[in-house]
Coordinates of C-alpha atoms in Angstrom, one line a residue:
Chain X
M1 CA 0.0 0.0 0.0
L2 CA 2.7 2.4 1.0
A3 CA 4.6 1.6 -2.2
F4 CA 1.5 2.4 -4.2
L5 CA 1.1 5.8 -2.4
I6 CA 4.7 6.7 -2.9
K7 CA 4.7 5.7 -6.6
R8 CA 1.5 7.7 -7.2
L9 CA 2.9 10.7 -5.5
A10 CA 6.2 10.4 -7.4
Q11 CA 4.3 10.3 -10.7
A12 CA 2.3 13.4 -9.6
I13 CA 5.5 15.3 -8.8
A14 CA 7.0 14.2 -12.1
V15 CA 4.0 15.5 -14.1
M16 CA 4.0 18.8 -12.2
F17 CA 7.7 19.1 -12.9
V18 CA 7.1 18.7 -16.6
I19 CA 4.3 21.3 -16.5
S20 CA 6.5 23.7 -14.7
I21 CA 9.3 23.2 -17.3
I22 CA 6.9 23.8 -20.1
S23 CA 5.5 26.9 -18.4
F24 CA 8.9 28.2 -17.7
S25 CA 10.1 27.8 -21.3
I26 CA 7.0 29.6 -22.5
Q27 CA 7.9 32.5 -20.2
D28 CA 11.4 32.3 -21.4
N29 CA 10.5 32.5 -25.1
L30 CA 7.4 34.6 -25.1
G31 CA 8.1 38.4 -25.3
D32 CA 11.1 40.3 -23.8
P33 CA 10.7 41.4 -20.2
L34 CA 13.1 44.4 -20.9
R35 CA 10.6 45.8 -23.4
E36 CA 8.0 45.9 -20.6
L37 CA 10.4 47.6 -18.2
V38 CA 12.3 50.2 -20.2
G39 CA 11.5 52.4 -23.2
Q40 CA 13.1 52.8 -26.6
S41 CA 15.7 55.3 -25.5
V42 CA 17.8 53.0 -23.4
S43 CA 21.2 52.2 -25.0
E44 CA 22.3 48.7 -25.9
A45 CA 25.1 48.7 -23.2
E46 CA 22.6 49.7 -20.5
R47 CA 20.2 47.0 -21.7
Q48 CA 23.0 44.4 -21.3
A49 CA 23.8 45.6 -17.8
L50 CA 20.1 45.4 -16.9
R51 CA 20.0 41.9 -18.4
D52 CA 22.9 40.8 -16.2
E53 CA 21.3 42.4 -13.2
L54 CA 18.0 40.7 -13.8
G55 CA 19.7 37.4 -14.4
L56 CA 18.4 37.1 -18.0
N57 CA 21.8 36.0 -19.2
D58 CA 22.1 33.1 -16.7
P59 CA 22.0 29.5 -18.0
F60 CA 18.6 27.9 -18.5
I61 CA 18.9 25.8 -15.4
T62 CA 19.8 28.6 -13.0
Q63 CA 16.9 30.6 -14.4
Y64 CA 14.6 27.7 -14.0
L65 CA 15.6 27.1 -10.4
R66 CA 15.0 30.7 -9.6
F67 CA 11.5 30.5 -11.3
A68 CA 10.7 27.3 -9.5
G69 CA 11.8 28.7 -6.1
K70 CA 9.6 31.8 -6.5
A71 CA 6.7 29.7 -7.8
L72 CA 6.9 27.5 -4.7
Q73 CA 6.5 30.7 -2.6
G74 CA 3.5 31.6 -4.6
D75 CA 5.2 34.3 -6.8
L76 CA 4.4 33.7 -10.4
G77 CA 5.2 37.2 -11.7
T78 CA 3.1 40.3 -12.3
S79 CA 0.5 40.5 -14.9
Y80 CA 1.4 43.0 -17.6
F81 CA -2.2 44.0 -18.1
F82 CA -3.7 44.1 -14.6
K83 CA -0.4 45.3 -12.9
K84 CA -1.1 42.9 -10.1
P85 CA 0.5 39.6 -9.1
A86 CA -0.6 37.0 -11.6
L87 CA -1.5 34.4 -9.0
E88 CA -3.8 36.9 -7.3
V89 CA -5.6 37.7 -10.6
I90 CA -6.1 34.0 -11.3
L91 CA -7.4 33.1 -7.9
S92 CA -9.8 36.1 -7.9
K93 CA -11.5 34.4 -10.9
L94 CA -11.5 31.0 -9.3
S95 CA -14.8 31.4 -7.5
A96 CA -16.6 32.2 -10.8
T97 CA -15.3 29.1 -12.5
L98 CA -16.1 26.9 -9.4
D99 CA -19.7 28.3 -9.4
L100 CA -20.0 27.1 -13.0
V101 CA -18.4 23.7 -12.3
F102 CA -20.5 23.2 -9.2
G103 CA -23.7 24.1 -11.0
A104 CA -22.9 21.7 -13.9
T105 CA -22.0 18.9 -11.5
L106 CA -25.2 19.3 -9.7
I107 CA -27.2 18.9 -12.9
I108 CA -25.0 16.0 -14.1
I109 CA -25.4 14.0 -10.8
S110 CA -29.2 14.7 -10.4
F111 CA -29.9 13.5 -14.0
S112 CA -27.3 11.0 -14.9
V113 CA -27.9 8.5 -12.0
P114 CA -31.7 8.1 -12.4
F115 CA -31.5 8.0 -16.2
G116 CA -28.5 5.7 -16.4
V117 CA -30.0 3.3 -13.9
Y118 CA -33.4 3.4 -15.7
C119 CA -31.8 2.6 -19.0
A120 CA -29.9 -0.3 -17.5
L121 CA -32.9 -1.8 -15.8
K122 CA -35.4 -1.4 -18.7
P123 CA -33.3 -1.3 -21.9
Q124 CA -36.2 -2.1 -24.2
N125 CA -38.5 0.5 -22.8
W126 CA -39.4 3.4 -25.2
F127 CA -38.3 6.0 -22.6
A128 CA -34.9 4.3 -22.2
K129 CA -34.5 4.2 -26.0
T130 CA -35.4 7.9 -26.2
I131 CA -32.8 8.8 -23.5
M132 CA -30.1 6.8 -25.4
G133 CA -31.1 8.4 -28.7
L134 CA -30.9 11.8 -27.1
S135 CA -27.6 11.1 -25.6
T136 CA -26.1 10.3 -29.0
I137 CA -27.4 13.6 -30.2
G138 CA -26.0 15.2 -27.1
I139 CA -22.5 13.9 -27.8
S140 CA -22.7 15.1 -31.3
V141 CA -23.5 18.8 -30.5
P142 CA -20.4 20.8 -29.7
V143 CA -20.5 22.8 -26.4
F144 CA -20.4 26.1 -28.0
L145 CA -23.4 25.3 -30.3
T146 CA -25.4 24.2 -27.3
A147 CA -24.5 27.5 -25.7
I148 CA -25.5 29.5 -28.8
G149 CA -28.7 27.6 -29.2
L150 CA -29.7 28.2 -25.5
I151 CA -28.8 31.9 -25.8
Y152 CA -30.9 32.2 -29.0
I153 CA -33.9 30.5 -27.5
F154 CA -34.0 31.5 -23.9
A155 CA -32.2 34.8 -23.9
I156 CA -33.0 36.4 -27.2
E157 CA -36.4 34.9 -28.2
L158 CA -38.0 34.2 -24.9
G159 CA -36.0 36.6 -22.7
W160 CA -36.2 34.3 -19.7
A161 CA -32.5 34.3 -18.7
P162 CA -29.6 36.8 -19.2
A163 CA -27.3 35.9 -22.1
F164 CA -23.9 36.9 -20.6
G165 CA -22.1 37.9 -17.5
R166 CA -22.2 36.6 -13.9
G167 CA -24.7 39.1 -12.4
E168 CA -24.7 40.0 -8.7
T169 CA -22.8 37.7 -6.4
G170 CA -23.3 37.2 -2.7
S171 CA -20.6 36.7 -0.2
F172 CA -20.4 33.5 1.7
L173 CA -19.2 34.3 5.3
G174 CA -17.2 37.1 3.8
L175 CA -14.7 34.5 2.4
W176 CA -16.1 33.5 -0.9
D177 CA -18.1 35.1 -3.7
S178 CA -20.8 32.9 -5.1
A179 CA -23.5 33.5 -7.7
F180 CA -25.6 30.8 -5.9
L181 CA -26.5 33.3 -3.1
T182 CA -28.4 35.9 -5.1
K183 CA -31.4 35.6 -7.4
D184 CA -29.7 37.6 -10.1
G185 CA -26.6 35.4 -9.8
L186 CA -28.6 32.2 -10.1
A187 CA -30.4 33.5 -13.2
H188 CA -27.1 34.2 -14.8
L189 CA -25.8 30.8 -13.8
V190 CA -28.6 28.6 -15.3
L191 CA -27.7 28.7 -19.0
P192 CA -23.9 28.3 -18.6
S193 CA -24.4 25.4 -16.2
I194 CA -26.8 23.6 -18.5
T195 CA -24.3 24.1 -21.3
L196 CA -21.4 22.7 -19.4
A197 CA -23.5 19.8 -18.2
S198 CA -24.9 19.0 -21.6
I199 CA -21.6 17.6 -22.9
M200 CA -20.9 15.4 -19.8
L201 CA -24.4 14.3 -19.1
P202 CA -24.7 11.9 -22.1
L203 CA -21.3 10.4 -21.3
F204 CA -22.3 9.7 -17.7
I205 CA -25.7 8.3 -18.6
R206 CA -24.0 5.8 -21.0
L207 CA -21.3 5.0 -18.5
I208 CA -23.7 4.3 -15.7
R209 CA -25.9 2.3 -18.0
S210 CA -23.1 0.0 -19.2
E211 CA -21.6 -0.4 -15.7
M212 CA -24.9 -1.2 -14.2
Q213 CA -25.7 -3.7 -16.9
E214 CA -22.4 -5.4 -16.3
V215 CA -23.0 -5.5 -12.5
L216 CA -26.5 -7.0 -13.0
Q217 CA -25.0 -9.9 -14.9
S218 CA -22.6 -10.7 -12.1
E219 CA -22.8 -13.7 -9.8
Y220 CA -23.5 -11.9 -6.5
V221 CA -26.5 -10.3 -8.0
R222 CA -27.8 -13.6 -9.2
F223 CA -27.2 -15.0 -5.8
A224 CA -29.2 -12.1 -4.3
W225 CA -32.1 -13.1 -6.7
A226 CA -31.7 -16.7 -5.6
K227 CA -31.9 -15.7 -2.0
G228 CA -35.3 -14.1 -2.8
L229 CA -34.5 -10.5 -2.0
F230 CA -36.8 -7.8 -3.2
P231 CA -36.0 -6.4 -6.6
N232 CA -35.7 -2.9 -5.3
R233 CA -33.2 -4.0 -2.7
I234 CA -31.1 -5.8 -5.3
H235 CA -31.2 -2.9 -7.8
Y236 CA -30.6 0.0 -5.5
V237 CA -28.6 -1.4 -2.6
H238 CA -26.6 -4.2 -4.1
A239 CA -26.1 -3.3 -7.7
L240 CA -26.0 0.5 -7.6
K241 CA -23.3 0.6 -4.9
N242 CA -20.9 -1.3 -7.1
T243 CA -21.9 0.6 -10.2
M244 CA -21.0 3.9 -8.7
L245 CA -17.4 3.1 -7.8
P246 CA -16.0 3.1 -11.4
V247 CA -18.3 5.9 -12.2
I248 CA -16.9 8.2 -9.5
T249 CA -13.3 7.5 -10.5
V250 CA -14.0 8.0 -14.2
G251 CA -15.8 11.2 -13.3
G252 CA -12.8 12.4 -11.3
V253 CA -10.5 11.8 -14.2
Q254 CA -12.8 13.9 -16.5
I255 CA -11.5 17.0 -14.9
G256 CA -9.2 17.7 -17.9
T257 CA -12.2 17.7 -20.2
M258 CA -14.1 19.9 -17.7
V259 CA -11.3 22.5 -17.9
A260 CA -11.4 22.6 -21.7
Y261 CA -15.2 22.9 -21.7
T262 CA -15.2 25.7 -19.0
I263 CA -12.9 27.7 -21.4
L264 CA -15.5 27.3 -24.2
T265 CA -18.5 27.9 -22.0
E266 CA -17.0 30.9 -20.3
T267 CA -16.1 32.4 -23.7
V268 CA -19.6 32.1 -25.1
F269 CA -21.3 33.5 -22.0
Q270 CA -18.6 36.1 -21.2
W271 CA -18.5 34.4 -17.8
P272 CA -15.7 36.1 -15.8
G273 CA -13.9 32.9 -14.8
M274 CA -10.4 31.6 -15.3
G275 CA -10.9 30.1 -18.7
F276 CA -12.2 33.4 -20.1
L277 CA -9.3 35.2 -18.4
F278 CA -6.8 32.8 -20.0
L279 CA -8.1 33.5 -23.5
E280 CA -7.9 37.2 -22.9
A281 CA -4.4 36.8 -21.6
V282 CA -3.4 34.9 -24.8
N283 CA -4.8 37.7 -27.0
R284 CA -2.9 40.3 -25.0
V285 CA 0.2 38.1 -24.9
D286 CA 0.2 38.6 -21.1
T287 CA 2.9 36.0 -20.4
P288 CA 2.9 35.9 -16.6
L289 CA -0.8 35.4 -16.6
I290 CA -0.6 32.6 -19.2
V291 CA 2.1 30.8 -17.1
A292 CA 0.1 31.3 -13.9
Y293 CA -3.0 29.8 -15.4
L294 CA -1.0 26.8 -16.7
I295 CA 0.5 26.2 -13.2
V296 CA -2.7 26.7 -11.3
V297 CA -4.8 24.5 -13.6
G298 CA -2.0 21.9 -13.8
A299 CA -1.8 21.8 -10.0
I300 CA -5.6 21.4 -9.6
F301 CA -5.7 18.8 -12.3
I302 CA -2.9 16.7 -10.8
F303 CA -4.3 17.0 -7.3
V304 CA -7.7 15.7 -8.3
N305 CA -6.3 12.9 -10.5
T306 CA -4.0 11.7 -7.7
V307 CA -6.6 11.9 -5.0
V308 CA -9.1 10.0 -7.2
D309 CA -6.4 7.3 -8.0
I310 CA -5.5 6.9 -4.4
I311 CA -9.2 6.6 -3.3
Y312 CA -9.7 4.1 -6.0
G313 CA -6.7 2.1 -4.8
L314 CA -8.0 2.3 -1.2
V315 CA -11.6 1.4 -1.9
N316 CA -11.2 -1.2 -4.6
P317 CA -9.2 -4.2 -3.3
T318 CA -9.0 -5.7 -6.8
V319 CA -6.7 -3.0 -8.1
K320 CA -3.2 -4.2 -8.4
L321 CA -1.4 -1.8 -6.2
I322 CA 2.1 -2.3 -7.7
G323 CA 2.8 -2.3 -11.4
N324 CA 0.3 -1.6 -14.1
K325 CA -3.4 -1.4 -13.5
Chain H
M1 CA -5.5 -12.0 -47.5
T2 CA -1.9 -12.8 -47.8
Q3 CA -2.7 -16.5 -48.5
N4 CA -4.4 -15.5 -51.7
S5 CA -1.5 -13.6 -53.1
T6 CA -0.7 -16.4 -55.6
L7 CA -4.1 -16.2 -57.3
P8 CA -4.5 -14.0 -60.4
V9 CA -5.7 -10.5 -59.5
N10 CA -9.1 -10.8 -61.2
N11 CA -9.9 -14.0 -59.5
Q12 CA -9.0 -12.6 -56.1
A13 CA -11.2 -9.5 -56.7
H14 CA -14.0 -11.7 -57.7
T15 CA -13.9 -13.9 -54.6
M16 CA -13.5 -10.9 -52.4
S17 CA -16.6 -9.2 -53.8
E18 CA -18.5 -12.4 -53.5
K19 CA -17.3 -12.8 -50.0
F20 CA -18.4 -9.3 -49.2
F21 CA -21.9 -9.7 -50.4
K22 CA -22.4 -12.9 -48.4
S23 CA -20.8 -11.5 -45.3
H24 CA -22.5 -10.8 -41.9
F25 CA -21.4 -7.2 -42.4
W26 CA -23.3 -6.6 -45.7
H27 CA -26.3 -8.5 -44.3
S28 CA -26.5 -6.2 -41.2
F29 CA -26.2 -3.2 -43.4
K30 CA -29.1 -4.3 -45.6
I31 CA -31.5 -4.7 -42.8
D32 CA -30.6 -1.6 -40.9
I33 CA -32.3 1.5 -42.3
V34 CA -30.6 3.9 -39.9
A35 CA -27.2 2.7 -41.0
Q36 CA -28.1 3.0 -44.7
L37 CA -29.5 6.5 -44.1
C38 CA -26.4 7.6 -42.2
F39 CA -24.2 6.2 -44.9
L40 CA -26.1 8.0 -47.6
V41 CA -25.8 11.3 -45.7
F42 CA -22.1 10.7 -45.1
I43 CA -21.6 10.0 -48.8
A44 CA -23.5 13.3 -49.6
Y45 CA -21.1 15.2 -47.3
V46 CA -18.0 13.6 -48.9
F47 CA -19.5 14.5 -52.3
M48 CA -20.1 18.1 -51.2
A49 CA -16.6 18.4 -49.9
L50 CA -14.9 16.9 -52.9
F51 CA -16.8 18.8 -55.5
A52 CA -17.3 22.1 -53.6
P53 CA -15.6 24.2 -56.3
A54 CA -17.9 22.8 -58.9
I55 CA -21.2 22.9 -56.9
A56 CA -20.7 26.3 -55.2
P57 CA -22.3 29.2 -57.1
F58 CA -19.6 31.6 -55.8
D59 CA -16.0 31.3 -54.8
P60 CA -15.8 32.5 -51.1
Y61 CA -12.0 32.7 -51.3
D62 CA -12.1 35.1 -54.1
P63 CA -12.4 38.7 -52.8
A64 CA -13.6 39.9 -56.3
S65 CA -16.9 37.9 -56.0
I66 CA -17.8 39.3 -52.6
D67 CA -19.7 42.5 -52.2
I68 CA -20.0 43.9 -48.7
M69 CA -23.3 45.5 -49.7
N70 CA -24.7 41.9 -49.8
S71 CA -23.9 41.2 -46.2
E72 CA -26.5 39.7 -43.8
I73 CA -29.1 38.8 -46.4
P74 CA -31.5 36.3 -44.9
P75 CA -32.2 32.9 -46.6
S76 CA -34.2 33.0 -49.8
W77 CA -37.4 31.5 -48.2
S78 CA -37.8 34.4 -45.8
E79 CA -39.3 37.7 -46.8
E80 CA -36.2 39.8 -47.3
G81 CA -34.3 37.0 -48.9
D82 CA -32.6 37.2 -52.3
E83 CA -33.1 34.5 -55.0
S84 CA -29.4 34.3 -55.9
F85 CA -28.3 33.5 -52.3
W86 CA -30.1 30.3 -51.3
L87 CA -29.1 30.2 -47.7
G88 CA -28.5 34.0 -47.4
T89 CA -25.1 35.7 -46.9
D90 CA -22.8 36.1 -44.0
N91 CA -21.5 39.2 -42.3
Q92 CA -18.8 39.7 -45.1
G93 CA -21.3 39.4 -47.9
R94 CA -20.3 35.8 -48.9
D95 CA -22.9 33.4 -50.2
L96 CA -23.6 31.2 -47.2
W97 CA -24.2 28.0 -49.2
S98 CA -20.9 28.3 -51.0
T99 CA -19.1 29.1 -47.8
I100 CA -20.6 26.1 -46.1
L101 CA -19.6 23.8 -49.0
Y102 CA -16.0 25.0 -48.7
G103 CA -16.2 24.9 -44.9
T104 CA -17.3 21.3 -45.0
R105 CA -14.3 20.6 -47.2
V106 CA -12.0 22.2 -44.7
S107 CA -13.6 20.5 -41.7
L108 CA -13.6 17.0 -43.2
L109 CA -10.0 17.4 -44.5
I110 CA -8.8 18.4 -41.0
G111 CA -10.8 15.6 -39.4
I112 CA -9.6 12.9 -41.7
G113 CA -6.1 14.2 -41.8
A114 CA -5.9 14.3 -38.0
V115 CA -7.3 10.7 -37.8
F116 CA -4.7 9.5 -40.3
L117 CA -2.0 10.9 -38.2
Q118 CA -3.5 9.4 -35.0
A119 CA -3.9 6.1 -36.6
F120 CA -0.3 6.0 -38.0
L121 CA 1.2 6.9 -34.6
G122 CA -1.1 4.8 -32.6
I123 CA -0.8 1.7 -34.8
C124 CA 3.0 1.8 -34.8
I125 CA 3.2 2.4 -31.0
G126 CA 0.4 -0.2 -30.3
L127 CA 2.1 -2.9 -32.5
V128 CA 5.5 -2.3 -30.9
A129 CA 4.1 -2.2 -27.4
G130 CA 2.0 -5.3 -27.8
Y131 CA 4.4 -7.4 -29.8
I132 CA 7.6 -6.6 -28.0
G133 CA 6.1 -6.2 -24.6
G134 CA 8.1 -6.0 -21.4
R135 CA 9.4 -2.7 -20.1
L136 CA 8.9 -0.8 -23.3
D137 CA 5.2 -1.9 -23.3
S138 CA 4.7 -0.7 -19.7
F139 CA 6.5 2.6 -20.4
L140 CA 4.4 3.3 -23.6
M141 CA 1.1 2.5 -21.9
R142 CA 2.0 4.7 -18.9
M143 CA 2.6 7.5 -21.4
A144 CA -0.7 6.8 -23.0
D145 CA -2.5 6.9 -19.6
V146 CA -0.9 10.3 -18.8
Q147 CA -1.7 11.6 -22.3
L148 CA -5.3 10.5 -22.1
S149 CA -5.9 12.0 -18.7
F150 CA -5.1 15.4 -20.2
S151 CA -8.1 15.8 -22.5
T152 CA -7.3 16.5 -26.1
L153 CA -9.2 19.7 -26.2
M154 CA -7.3 21.0 -23.2
V155 CA -3.9 20.2 -24.6
A156 CA -4.9 21.6 -28.0
I157 CA -6.3 24.9 -26.6
I158 CA -3.2 25.5 -24.5
F159 CA -0.7 24.4 -27.2
L160 CA -2.3 26.5 -29.9
A161 CA -2.9 29.5 -27.7
V162 CA 0.8 29.5 -26.7
F163 CA 1.8 29.0 -30.3
Q164 CA -0.3 31.9 -31.5
A165 CA 0.9 34.1 -28.7
S166 CA 4.6 33.4 -29.5
F167 CA 4.5 33.5 -33.3
G168 CA 1.8 36.1 -33.9
T169 CA -1.6 35.8 -35.5
E170 CA -0.5 36.3 -39.1
L171 CA 1.9 33.4 -39.3
Y172 CA -0.5 31.3 -37.3
Q173 CA -3.3 31.8 -39.8
E174 CA -1.1 30.6 -42.6
L175 CA -0.2 27.4 -40.8
A176 CA -3.6 26.9 -39.1
M177 CA -4.7 23.8 -41.0
F178 CA -1.4 22.1 -40.6
M179 CA -1.2 22.9 -36.9
L180 CA -4.7 21.7 -36.3
I181 CA -4.1 18.4 -38.0
L182 CA -0.8 18.1 -36.1
V183 CA -2.2 18.9 -32.6
I184 CA -5.4 16.9 -32.9
G185 CA -3.4 14.1 -34.5
I186 CA -0.7 13.9 -31.8
A187 CA -3.1 14.3 -28.8
E188 CA -5.2 11.3 -29.6
W189 CA -2.7 8.6 -30.5
P190 CA -3.4 6.6 -27.2
Q191 CA -6.9 5.7 -28.4
Y192 CA -5.4 3.8 -31.3
A193 CA -2.4 2.5 -29.4
R194 CA -4.5 0.9 -26.7
T195 CA -6.9 -0.7 -29.1
V196 CA -4.2 -2.1 -31.4
R197 CA -2.2 -3.3 -28.4
A198 CA -5.1 -5.2 -27.0
S199 CA -5.8 -7.0 -30.2
V200 CA -2.1 -7.7 -30.8
L201 CA -1.9 -9.3 -27.4
A202 CA -4.7 -11.7 -28.4
E203 CA -3.3 -12.3 -31.9
K204 CA 0.3 -12.9 -30.8
E205 CA -0.6 -16.2 -29.1
K206 CA -2.1 -17.7 -32.3
E207 CA -0.4 -20.3 -34.3
Y208 CA 0.0 -18.4 -37.6
V209 CA 2.3 -15.9 -35.8
D210 CA 4.4 -18.8 -34.5
A211 CA 4.5 -20.2 -38.0
A212 CA 5.6 -16.9 -39.4
R213 CA 8.4 -16.7 -36.8
V214 CA 9.5 -20.3 -37.5
I215 CA 9.8 -19.5 -41.3
G216 CA 12.2 -16.8 -40.2
L217 CA 10.3 -13.7 -41.2
S218 CA 11.6 -10.5 -39.8
T219 CA 9.8 -8.9 -36.8
P220 CA 8.5 -5.8 -38.7
R221 CA 7.1 -8.1 -41.4
I222 CA 5.3 -10.2 -38.9
M223 CA 3.9 -7.1 -37.2
F224 CA 2.8 -5.2 -40.2
R225 CA 1.9 -7.9 -42.7
H226 CA 0.6 -10.7 -40.5
I227 CA -0.8 -9.2 -37.3
L228 CA -1.9 -5.8 -38.4
P229 CA -4.5 -7.1 -41.0
N230 CA -6.2 -9.0 -38.2
T231 CA -6.6 -6.0 -36.0
L232 CA -8.3 -3.9 -38.6
S233 CA -11.9 -4.2 -37.4
P234 CA -11.4 -2.5 -34.1
I235 CA -9.4 0.2 -35.9
L236 CA -12.3 0.7 -38.3
V237 CA -14.7 1.0 -35.4
I238 CA -12.8 3.7 -33.6
S239 CA -11.9 5.6 -36.7
T240 CA -15.4 6.7 -37.5
V241 CA -15.9 8.0 -33.9
Q242 CA -12.4 9.5 -34.0
V243 CA -13.2 11.5 -37.2
A244 CA -16.3 12.8 -35.5
N245 CA -14.4 13.8 -32.4
A246 CA -11.6 15.5 -34.5
I247 CA -14.2 17.5 -36.3
I248 CA -15.8 18.7 -33.1
A249 CA -12.3 19.5 -31.7
E250 CA -11.5 21.5 -34.8
A251 CA -14.8 23.4 -34.6
S252 CA -14.3 24.2 -30.9
L253 CA -10.7 25.5 -31.5
S254 CA -11.9 27.5 -34.5
F255 CA -14.7 28.9 -32.4
L256 CA -12.2 30.1 -29.8
G257 CA -10.2 31.8 -32.6
L258 CA -7.4 29.2 -32.4
G259 CA -8.3 27.4 -35.6
M260 CA -9.1 28.3 -39.2
P261 CA -9.1 32.1 -40.0
A262 CA -12.3 33.8 -41.2
S263 CA -10.8 34.2 -44.7
E264 CA -10.7 30.4 -45.1
P265 CA -13.4 29.3 -42.7
S266 CA -14.2 25.8 -41.5
L267 CA -17.7 25.1 -40.2
G268 CA -16.4 26.1 -36.7
S269 CA -15.0 29.5 -37.7
L270 CA -18.2 30.2 -39.7
I271 CA -20.3 29.6 -36.6
S272 CA -17.9 31.7 -34.6
S273 CA -18.0 34.7 -37.0
G274 CA -21.8 34.6 -37.0
F275 CA -22.2 34.4 -33.3
E276 CA -22.2 38.1 -32.6
Y277 CA -24.8 38.6 -35.2
I278 CA -27.5 36.5 -33.6
F279 CA -28.1 39.3 -31.1
S280 CA -29.2 41.5 -34.0
G281 CA -31.5 38.8 -35.4
A282 CA -29.2 37.3 -38.1
W283 CA -29.6 33.7 -36.8
W284 CA -28.8 32.0 -40.1
I285 CA -25.1 32.8 -40.2
T286 CA -24.6 30.7 -37.1
M287 CA -27.5 28.3 -37.1
I288 CA -27.2 26.9 -40.6
P289 CA -23.5 26.0 -40.4
G290 CA -24.3 24.7 -36.9
I291 CA -26.9 22.3 -38.2
V292 CA -24.6 21.2 -41.0
L293 CA -21.9 20.4 -38.4
V294 CA -24.1 18.6 -36.0
L295 CA -25.6 16.5 -38.7
L296 CA -22.2 15.5 -40.0
V297 CA -21.0 14.6 -36.5
L298 CA -24.2 12.8 -35.6
V299 CA -24.1 10.7 -38.7
M300 CA -20.5 9.7 -38.0
N301 CA -21.3 8.8 -34.4
L302 CA -24.3 6.7 -35.5
L303 CA -22.2 4.9 -38.1
G304 CA -19.6 4.3 -35.4
D305 CA -22.2 2.8 -33.0
W306 CA -23.5 0.6 -35.8
L307 CA -20.0 -0.6 -36.8
R308 CA -19.3 -1.4 -33.1
D309 CA -22.4 -3.5 -32.9
V310 CA -21.7 -5.3 -36.1
L311 CA -18.0 -5.9 -35.9
N312 CA -17.7 -6.5 -32.2
P313 CA -15.8 -9.8 -32.0
K314 CA -18.0 -10.9 -29.1
L315 CA -21.2 -10.6 -31.1
Y316 CA -19.8 -11.5 -34.5
K317 CA -20.0 -15.1 -35.4
G318 CA -18.5 -16.0 -38.7

């Protein structure tokens, strides 16, 4: 067990190291920090002196170590555009993105479990077939088109929900802004959350359905039938419990996909989150902000993946802890 | 197939076509209306893409044929429509039907190009990993795991965004198609590698592989000429879905402004350029290419599902 934990942590650190190297080489190659600091009138000799002073002529490794040391202390440079520490700018947008992810997760969980289970239990039923058909369509519609469609129908034609922005936010114990706490914020949250959920929901319905079907074929379920247990108990206590384990782990690993889709959703709805900020930073060539985004998202991503993997290793005794899964 | 190589070419073609019409594959196709419909629609798309220059009434790449005065004309069936522009015009005054034809061509080209690259990389890596095995195998599959856990879209967005920021928008637009094929192609190789590896592991134990080894054939020859042909059906199954995914990925990247430029639009960049105009009521610039895109992807996904049902070795008896 300990060997598995150490191995998994080592892998997480290795991936984080690669991400930091990539981020650093971006910072190294993208734009000239001197241009941001001094004007045209400074002579070449003075520039060289300044370069030496800033350590820009040092070998790659020295520069990288300096970058990594600062990064570990939470210093990822200053955004050119906002004139504030990049990490602070990114983290100030974190609550908006989390609102969105939380809203979408809520929708995904409350719909995928009942629908997936229903489709597994009654595969020949017309309702189950409709759900499966709709899920194929759902997979085929790109996120941004769902968003545009929703905006066109519910914001422009019907005028039920606002088309962009985050609206008013409430403060949670003075620590955290959230759109969940005001009516206006909730209204703004509805369409983006549905959009973000729309792409993951079909995947989860299909996953739960196929996992559940597999579990229903297994021997312990047959034994439960033979014992004469009530169908409801077999379905919802015995089978569902073992269906959800792989579903939760697969769900945790989907976070990379979630990050990409938040970028798309935030762009369409002008939602002031991290993804939208990242694309703005790219358009402004705001290097420190780009790097900070990569590091923060990379860290969140690796953290979630590692935790999910470890939980899976702890909960599921059949996982081979050493070597390949 | 290699056993037949001594037969005259005609004869072989004859037996192959006969075999095909008697096969389980053809039979399932004949009785499945949805599959036939999807196949027809797909053929129509390919036809549209191949012959876009001949079908399109205008050339959207030619600035001389575009008149900005014609911009935002609604489709011809609505009240303010113009007879000469069937589906209306976009914000730059280009005929939407012609632009969609050319856009389909670009989208399909990128989708298929990217899948060829994925398939090439994935098949080579999968064959090597499965056939040679050992440490190399576990290393390659670990790489595949890591690569898969970063989603393609996330890798592509970040890579292309950084590329665009470092080399400037102009150079980027020139290289856009190449870069899209490259990024989507490289990001998705594990899909093929895993599938191929799994079937190689099963095939490797069979007697014909032992026989080939005993005759003294070289390892590459055994891998590519003997094992590879027997792994083709799973490759075919994932390829259709992969093309659909690649087309969606391309459209999403173009929508974010990281894909094809507006002067040479794919379906995604067309949708993107029309997006701001839906607020002023010009829904067709976004919605019509959107429907064209969704239908294409849907048809490919349905074909993929059908192929999986038919070719699935567990279900297939024959």
